[in-house]
C-alpha cells in the first residue's frame, strides 16, 4: 500500500523542531518514503488531502497496565497503598485470561482513538495482550511484572519468571519488531535484591529491556531508605537493574543523586502526571530531570489510577503542570512535552525507527484536524497541539503504514464484540454484576 499525505502541516519531531507547511509525506508499505514540500514522483494507492490538517508521529504511551481497564473508577478516594491492598489486588485475583483479553481490547480502542501507535505495559496475561495488540496493529513493549513476597525465590521455577522466559522466544521481535518483550521488576517494595539481580542478569543475557516502578510515593521512597539505606533508584541500580535499556515509571520522589544515576545509566524516567495527581503521590521533578540530561517520556499509567488512556490529556498536563509548580512559564516548553510524547518515548522503548517523521522511519503517524474550533486560530502549531488539541481532533491513526482508525471508525477492532465481552463476562466475573 502506497499512501500520500498532500498539502499537510507536518510536525517532524526532528532535532530542530521543524514544522513543514504544505508538505508531502509518502508512505510505502510500513515505512516513510518521502518528506518534503514538493510532490514525489510516482503513483499512490491513496492520496489523503491534508489541507487544514496536522500530521505528526503517533504518540507513545510508555507506562500502562491494559487489563486494569476493568478497574476504571474502582476504589477511588484512597492513597496508593490502601487502594492497592484493599481494592486492586483482591479484584485482580478474580481476573482470568478471557476477561484480560476483553479489557485489553477495550484499552486498545481507547489508546488508538487518542493517537497512540506504541505502548509499554507491565502486567500479566501477556499472551492475551500480545495477541490482541497484534490484531489491533499498534506496537508494544510487553513486560511480565514480577513481584515476590516469599524468601524461596527460584528464577527457573517461580511462576512469573517462568512466564517471562516463555515470552521471550515466543514473541520478542514478532512481526518485524511490532512486539518486544522486556523484563520487569515490579518495584523495590514488592520484592528484594536477590530477585532484582537475577532478573537483571536475565535481561542482559537476552538483550532485552527493563520496566520498573521507582519512587512513586514518599512512603515507598522513605521506607526503601529504611530497609536498604538507599533510595529505590540507588538500590535497584546496585543490583544491575538499570544496566540494560530501562524505563523507570513515576520517579516522583527522585533525588538529585537518583537523577544522576538515571542519566549515567541511560534510563528513561516515565512521567505519569494524571495518575500521580489523582492518587496524591506528588509531581515528578521533570524540569530537574531534563536539566540533568535524563530522557523523559510520558505514560498514562493504568486507567484504574488515571481513569483515562487519553495521551492528549497527559501531554497538556506535562506541558503546563511544572510551570505552575515552579512558578516558571518556561519550566517545560510545548516542544519539550511533544518530545516526551513521541521521540523520547520511542527512544525509551528501543525503537529508533519511530517517533519522528523522516525517510526510512516506520510510518507511525497521526492526522489531526487543525480547523476545529478549539484549534482555531493557529499562531503556533506546536502550541496548539500541546495545549489545545484533544482526541476529538484525531482524524486518522496510521500504525506501521496501515490505517487502523479513521473519522471515528475502528478498522482493526470489533468494538461490539469487545463491549459484549466486558459487559457479559468480565464484569460479572470480577464484580458479580452486568
Coordinates of C-alpha atoms in Angstrom, one line a residue:
X1 CA 0.0 0.0 0.0
X2 CA 1.3 3.4 -1.0
X3 CA -0.2 6.4 0.6
X4 CA 0.5 10.1 0.0
X5 CA -0.4 12.9 2.5
X6 CA -0.5 16.1 0.5
X7 CA -0.6 19.8 1.5
X8 CA -0.4 18.9 5.1
X9 CA 1.3 20.7 8.0
X10 CA 3.9 18.2 9.2
X11 CA 5.4 18.3 12.7
X12 CA 8.5 16.3 12.0
X13 CA 9.8 16.0 15.6
X14 CA 13.4 16.2 14.4
X15 CA 16.2 17.8 16.4
X16 CA 15.3 21.3 15.1
X17 CA 11.6 21.0 15.9
X18 CA 10.7 21.5 12.2
X19 CA 7.1 22.3 11.3
X20 CA 6.8 21.8 7.5
X21 CA 4.0 23.7 5.9
X22 CA 2.3 22.5 2.7
X23 CA 4.2 19.2 2.9
X24 CA 4.0 16.0 1.1
X25 CA 4.7 12.8 3.1
X26 CA 4.6 9.5 1.3
X27 CA 4.3 6.0 2.9
X28 CA 5.4 2.9 1.1
X29 CA 4.4 -0.3 3.0
X30 CA 5.4 0.2 6.6
X31 CA 7.9 3.0 6.1
X32 CA 8.0 6.7 5.3
X33 CA 9.3 7.1 1.7
X34 CA 9.3 10.8 1.1
X35 CA 9.1 14.0 3.2
X36 CA 9.3 17.5 1.5
X37 CA 7.4 20.4 0.1
X38 CA 7.4 19.0 -3.5
X39 CA 5.1 16.3 -4.7
X40 CA 7.0 13.0 -5.1
X41 CA 7.1 11.1 -8.3
X42 CA 5.0 8.0 -8.9
X43 CA 1.5 6.8 -8.3
X44 CA -0.2 6.1 -5.0
X45 CA -3.0 3.7 -3.9
X46 CA -4.5 6.5 -1.8
X47 CA -3.9 10.3 -1.5
X48 CA -5.1 12.0 1.7
X49 CA -5.7 15.7 1.3
X50 CA -4.1 17.3 4.3
X51 CA -5.3 20.8 3.8
X52 CA -6.0 22.3 7.2
X53 CA -4.7 19.2 8.9
X54 CA -1.6 18.4 11.0
X55 CA 0.5 15.3 10.5
X56 CA 2.8 14.2 13.4
X57 CA 4.3 11.0 14.8
X58 CA 2.0 8.7 16.7
X59 CA 2.0 9.1 20.5
X60 CA 3.9 6.7 22.6
X61 CA 2.4 5.7 26.0
X62 CA 5.4 4.4 28.0
X63 CA 3.7 3.1 31.1
X64 CA 0.3 1.4 31.5
X65 CA -1.4 -1.7 32.6
X66 CA -4.1 -2.5 30.0
X67 CA -6.1 -5.3 31.7
X68 CA -6.6 -2.9 34.6
X69 CA -9.1 -1.1 32.4
X70 CA -11.7 -3.3 34.2
X71 CA -10.9 -1.3 37.4
X72 CA -11.7 2.2 36.0
X73 CA -13.1 4.3 38.8
X74 CA -12.9 1.4 41.3
X75 CA -11.8 2.1 44.9
X76 CA -11.3 5.8 44.4
X77 CA -10.5 8.2 47.3
X78 CA -7.6 6.3 48.7
X79 CA -3.8 6.7 48.9
X80 CA -1.8 4.4 46.6
X81 CA -1.1 1.6 49.1
X82 CA -4.6 1.5 50.6
X83 CA -6.0 1.5 47.1
X84 CA -3.7 -1.4 46.0
X85 CA -4.1 -3.6 49.1
X86 CA -7.8 -3.2 49.8
X87 CA -9.3 -2.8 46.3
X88 CA -7.0 -3.5 43.4
X89 CA -5.1 -6.7 44.5
X90 CA -8.4 -8.5 45.6
X91 CA -10.1 -7.6 42.3
X92 CA -7.1 -8.7 40.2
X93 CA -7.2 -12.1 41.9
X94 CA -10.5 -12.7 40.0
X95 CA -9.2 -11.7 36.6
X96 CA -8.8 -14.6 34.2
X97 CA -7.4 -14.8 30.6
X98 CA -10.8 -14.2 28.9
X99 CA -11.5 -11.1 31.0
X100 CA -8.0 -9.8 30.5
X101 CA -8.4 -10.2 26.7
X102 CA -11.6 -8.2 26.8
X103 CA -10.1 -5.5 29.0
X104 CA -7.1 -5.3 26.7
X105 CA -9.4 -4.8 23.6
X106 CA -11.2 -2.0 25.3
X107 CA -8.0 -0.3 26.4
X108 CA -6.5 -0.6 22.8
X109 CA -9.6 1.1 21.4
X110 CA -9.1 4.0 23.8
X111 CA -5.3 4.2 23.0
X112 CA -5.9 4.1 19.3
X113 CA -8.6 6.8 19.5
X114 CA -6.3 9.1 21.3
X115 CA -3.5 8.8 18.8
X116 CA -1.2 6.1 20.4
X117 CA 0.8 4.0 18.0
X118 CA 3.0 2.3 20.5
X119 CA 2.8 1.5 24.3
X120 CA 4.7 -0.2 27.1
X121 CA 2.9 -2.4 29.5
X122 CA 3.8 -4.1 32.7
X123 CA 1.3 -6.7 33.9
X124 CA 0.4 -10.4 33.5
X125 CA -1.8 -12.3 30.9
X126 CA 0.8 -11.1 28.5
X127 CA -0.1 -13.7 25.7
X128 CA -3.6 -12.3 25.6
X129 CA -2.4 -8.7 25.5
X130 CA 0.1 -9.5 22.7
X131 CA -2.5 -11.4 20.6
X132 CA -5.0 -8.5 20.8
X133 CA -2.3 -5.9 20.1
X134 CA -1.0 -7.8 17.0
X135 CA -4.6 -7.8 15.7
X136 CA -5.1 -4.1 16.5
X137 CA -2.0 -3.1 14.6
X138 CA -0.1 -0.9 17.0
X139 CA 3.3 -1.8 18.5
X140 CA 4.1 -2.7 22.1
X141 CA 6.8 -3.5 24.6
X142 CA 5.3 -6.0 27.0
X143 CA 6.8 -6.8 30.3
X144 CA 5.7 -9.6 32.7
X145 CA 5.6 -7.8 36.0
X146 CA 7.4 -9.8 38.8
X147 CA 6.5 -9.4 42.5
X148 CA 8.0 -11.9 45.1
X149 CA 6.9 -11.9 48.7
X150 CA 8.5 -15.2 49.8
X151 CA 12.2 -15.8 50.6
X152 CA 12.4 -19.0 48.5
X153 CA 12.6 -17.4 45.0
X154 CA 14.0 -19.5 42.2
X155 CA 14.1 -17.9 38.8
X156 CA 13.6 -21.2 36.9
X157 CA 10.6 -22.3 38.9
X158 CA 8.8 -19.1 40.1
X159 CA 5.6 -18.8 38.0
X160 CA 6.1 -15.2 36.9
X161 CA 9.7 -15.6 35.7
X162 CA 8.8 -18.9 34.0
X163 CA 6.2 -16.9 32.1
X164 CA 8.8 -14.3 31.2
X165 CA 11.2 -17.0 30.0
X166 CA 8.4 -18.4 27.7
X167 CA 7.5 -15.0 26.3
X168 CA 11.0 -14.1 25.0
X169 CA 11.4 -16.9 22.4
X170 CA 7.7 -16.9 21.5
X171 CA 7.1 -13.2 21.0
X172 CA 10.2 -11.0 21.2
X173 CA 10.7 -9.3 17.8
X174 CA 7.4 -10.7 16.5
X175 CA 6.1 -9.3 13.2
X176 CA 9.2 -7.4 12.3
X177 CA 9.5 -5.9 15.8
X178 CA 5.9 -5.0 16.4
X179 CA 6.1 -6.8 19.7
X180 CA 9.1 -6.5 22.0
X181 CA 9.4 -8.3 25.3
X182 CA 11.0 -6.6 28.3
X183 CA 11.8 -7.9 31.7
X184 CA 10.3 -6.3 34.8
X185 CA 10.9 -5.9 38.5
X186 CA 7.5 -4.5 39.6
X187 CA 9.1 -2.3 42.3
X188 CA 11.6 -2.3 45.1
X189 CA 8.8 -2.7 47.7
X190 CA 7.3 -5.8 46.1
X191 CA 10.5 -8.0 46.1
X192 CA 14.1 -7.9 47.2
X193 CA 17.7 -7.7 46.0
X194 CA 18.2 -11.3 45.0
X195 CA 15.2 -11.1 42.8
X196 CA 16.3 -7.9 41.1
X197 CA 19.8 -9.2 40.5
X198 CA 18.6 -12.4 38.8
X199 CA 16.0 -10.7 36.6
X200 CA 18.6 -8.1 35.7
X201 CA 21.1 -10.8 34.7
X202 CA 18.4 -12.5 32.6
X203 CA 17.7 -9.2 30.8
X204 CA 21.3 -8.7 30.0
X205 CA 21.7 -12.3 28.8
X206 CA 18.7 -11.9 26.4
X207 CA 19.4 -8.4 25.3
X208 CA 16.0 -7.1 26.4
X209 CA 14.9 -4.0 28.3
X210 CA 13.6 -3.4 31.8
X211 CA 10.4 -1.9 33.2
X212 CA 10.1 -0.9 36.9
X213 CA 8.2 1.4 39.2
X214 CA 10.5 3.9 41.0
X215 CA 9.8 6.3 43.9
X216 CA 6.1 6.8 43.1
X217 CA 5.2 7.8 46.6
X218 CA 7.0 9.4 49.5
X219 CA 6.3 6.4 51.8
X220 CA 7.8 4.0 49.2
X221 CA 10.9 6.1 48.8
X222 CA 11.4 6.6 52.6
X223 CA 10.7 3.0 53.6
X224 CA 13.2 1.8 51.0
X225 CA 15.9 4.0 52.6
X226 CA 14.9 2.4 55.9
X227 CA 15.3 -1.1 54.5
X228 CA 18.4 -0.7 52.5
X229 CA 20.0 2.6 53.4
X230 CA 19.5 3.6 49.7
X231 CA 16.8 5.2 47.6
X232 CA 14.8 2.9 45.3
X233 CA 16.8 4.1 42.3
X234 CA 20.1 3.5 44.0
X235 CA 19.1 0.2 45.5
X236 CA 17.9 -1.1 42.1
X237 CA 20.9 0.3 40.3
X238 CA 23.3 -1.5 42.7
X239 CA 21.8 -4.8 41.6
X240 CA 22.2 -4.1 37.9
X241 CA 18.5 -3.3 37.1
X242 CA 19.5 -0.3 35.0
X243 CA 22.4 -1.9 33.2
X244 CA 20.1 -2.5 30.2
X245 CA 17.8 -0.2 28.4
X246 CA 15.3 0.6 31.1
X247 CA 12.2 2.7 31.9
X248 CA 11.6 3.9 35.4
X249 CA 7.9 4.8 35.9
X250 CA 6.9 7.8 38.0
X251 CA 10.1 9.0 39.7
X252 CA 8.1 11.4 41.7
X253 CA 10.4 11.5 44.7
X254 CA 13.7 11.1 42.9
X255 CA 16.6 13.0 44.5
X256 CA 19.4 14.7 42.6
X257 CA 21.6 11.7 43.2
X258 CA 18.9 9.5 41.7
X259 CA 18.7 11.7 38.7
X260 CA 22.4 11.3 38.2
X261 CA 22.1 7.5 38.3
X262 CA 19.3 7.6 35.7
X263 CA 21.4 9.9 33.5
X264 CA 24.5 7.8 33.8
X265 CA 22.7 4.6 33.1
X266 CA 20.7 6.0 30.2
X267 CA 17.4 5.1 32.0
X268 CA 14.2 6.9 31.0
X269 CA 12.0 8.5 33.6
X270 CA 8.4 8.0 32.6
X271 CA 6.2 10.9 33.7
X272 CA 2.6 10.0 34.6
X273 CA 1.2 13.3 35.8
X274 CA -2.6 12.5 35.8
X275 CA -2.2 9.3 37.9
X276 CA 0.3 10.9 40.3
X277 CA -2.1 13.8 40.8
X278 CA -5.2 11.7 41.3
X279 CA -3.6 9.4 43.9
X280 CA -1.9 12.4 45.6
X281 CA 1.5 10.9 45.1
X282 CA 3.0 14.2 44.1
X283 CA 4.6 15.8 41.0
X284 CA 7.8 14.4 39.4
X285 CA 10.7 16.8 39.1
X286 CA 10.6 16.9 35.3
X287 CA 12.4 20.2 34.8
X288 CA 15.3 18.9 37.0
X289 CA 15.3 15.6 35.2
X290 CA 15.6 17.3 31.8
X291 CA 18.3 19.6 33.1
X292 CA 20.2 16.6 34.3
X293 CA 20.0 15.1 30.8
X294 CA 17.6 12.3 31.7
X295 CA 15.4 11.1 28.9
X296 CA 11.8 11.8 30.0
X297 CA 8.8 10.1 28.3
X298 CA 5.1 10.1 29.1
X299 CA 2.7 7.4 30.3
X300 CA -0.9 7.3 31.4
X301 CA -0.4 4.5 34.0
X302 CA -3.4 2.2 34.1
X303 CA -6.9 3.7 33.9
X304 CA -7.5 2.3 37.4
X305 CA -5.4 5.1 38.8
X306 CA -5.9 7.7 36.0
X307 CA -9.4 6.8 34.7
X308 CA -8.2 7.6 31.1
X309 CA -5.8 6.4 28.5
X310 CA -6.0 9.9 26.8
X311 CA -2.5 10.8 25.9
X312 CA -3.5 14.3 24.7
X313 CA -4.7 15.0 28.2
X314 CA -1.3 13.7 29.5
X315 CA 0.5 15.8 27.0
X316 CA -1.2 19.0 28.1
X317 CA -0.6 18.2 31.8
X318 CA 3.1 17.7 31.1
X319 CA 3.2 20.9 29.3
X320 CA 1.6 23.1 32.0
X321 CA 1.9 21.4 35.3
X322 CA 5.6 22.2 36.0
X323 CA 5.2 25.8 35.0
X324 CA 2.7 26.2 37.8
X325 CA 4.5 24.2 40.4
X326 CA 7.8 26.1 39.8
X327 CA 6.2 29.5 39.1
X328 CA 8.2 29.5 35.8
X329 CA 6.3 29.6 32.5
X330 CA 9.5 28.3 30.8
X331 CA 10.0 25.3 33.0
X332 CA 8.6 22.9 30.4
X333 CA 8.1 24.2 26.8
X334 CA 5.4 22.9 24.4
X335 CA 8.1 21.2 22.3
X336 CA 9.5 19.6 25.4
X337 CA 6.2 18.0 26.1
X338 CA 5.7 16.9 22.5
X339 CA 9.1 15.2 22.6
X340 CA 8.1 13.3 25.8
X341 CA 5.0 12.0 24.0
X342 CA 6.8 11.0 20.7
X343 CA 10.5 10.7 20.0
X344 CA 11.6 10.4 23.7
X345 CA 9.1 7.6 24.1
X346 CA 10.4 5.8 21.0
X347 CA 13.9 6.1 22.4
X348 CA 12.8 4.8 25.8
X349 CA 11.4 1.6 24.2
X350 CA 14.4 0.9 21.9
X351 CA 12.5 2.0 18.8
X352 CA 14.8 4.4 17.0
X353 CA 12.9 3.8 13.8
X354 CA 9.8 5.6 15.2
X355 CA 8.9 8.8 17.0
X356 CA 9.6 11.2 14.1
X357 CA 8.8 11.9 10.5
X358 CA 11.8 11.1 8.3
X359 CA 12.5 9.0 5.3
X360 CA 13.1 5.4 6.3
X361 CA 11.3 5.7 9.6
X362 CA 8.3 3.5 10.5
X363 CA 5.1 5.0 9.4
X364 CA 3.5 5.5 12.8
X365 CA 1.6 8.7 12.0
X366 CA -1.5 10.5 13.2
X367 CA -3.5 13.1 11.4
X368 CA -5.2 15.9 13.4
X369 CA -7.9 18.4 12.3
X370 CA -6.3 21.8 12.6
X371 CA -9.6 23.6 11.8
X372 CA -11.8 22.6 14.7
X373 CA -13.0 25.5 16.9
X374 CA -10.5 24.6 19.7
X375 CA -7.6 24.6 17.2
X376 CA -8.5 27.9 15.7
X377 CA -6.8 30.4 15.2
X378 CA -3.3 28.9 15.0
X379 CA -0.4 31.2 15.8
X380 CA 1.8 28.2 16.6
X381 CA 1.1 24.6 15.5
X382 CA 3.3 23.2 18.3
X383 CA 1.4 25.3 21.0
X384 CA -1.9 24.2 19.6
X385 CA -1.0 20.6 19.7
X386 CA 0.4 20.8 23.2
X387 CA -2.2 23.0 24.8
X388 CA -5.4 22.9 22.7
X389 CA -5.6 19.5 20.9
X390 CA -7.9 16.7 22.2
X391 CA -8.6 13.2 21.0
X392 CA -11.8 14.5 19.3
X393 CA -9.4 16.2 16.8
X394 CA -7.9 12.9 15.7
X395 CA -8.8 12.2 12.1
X396 CA -6.6 9.2 11.4
X397 CA -4.3 6.8 13.2
X398 CA -1.8 5.0 10.9
X399 CA 0.3 2.4 12.6
X400 CA 3.1 0.7 10.7
X401 CA 1.8 2.1 7.4
X402 CA -1.7 0.8 7.9
X403 CA -4.7 3.0 8.7
X404 CA -6.3 1.5 11.8
X405 CA -8.7 4.3 12.8
X406 CA -10.3 7.0 10.7
X407 CA -13.0 9.5 11.4
X408 CA -14.3 7.7 14.5
X409 CA -14.2 4.2 12.9
X410 CA -12.0 1.4 14.3
X411 CA -10.7 -0.6 11.3
X412 CA -8.9 -3.4 13.2
X413 CA -11.1 -3.8 16.3
X414 CA -14.5 -5.3 16.7
X415 CA -15.8 -2.9 19.3
X416 CA -19.2 -4.6 19.6
X417 CA -17.6 -7.9 20.5
X418 CA -15.3 -6.2 23.0
X419 CA -18.1 -4.4 24.7
X420 CA -20.2 -7.6 24.9
X421 CA -17.3 -9.5 26.5
X422 CA -16.7 -6.7 29.0
X423 CA -20.4 -6.4 29.9
X424 CA -21.5 -10.0 29.9
X425 CA -18.3 -11.8 31.0
X426 CA -15.6 -9.7 32.6
X427 CA -17.8 -7.5 34.8
X428 CA -19.9 -10.4 36.2
X429 CA -16.7 -12.4 36.8
X430 CA -14.9 -9.6 38.7
X431 CA -17.8 -7.7 40.4
X432 CA -20.8 -10.0 40.2
X433 CA -22.9 -7.7 38.1
X434 CA -23.6 -6.8 34.5

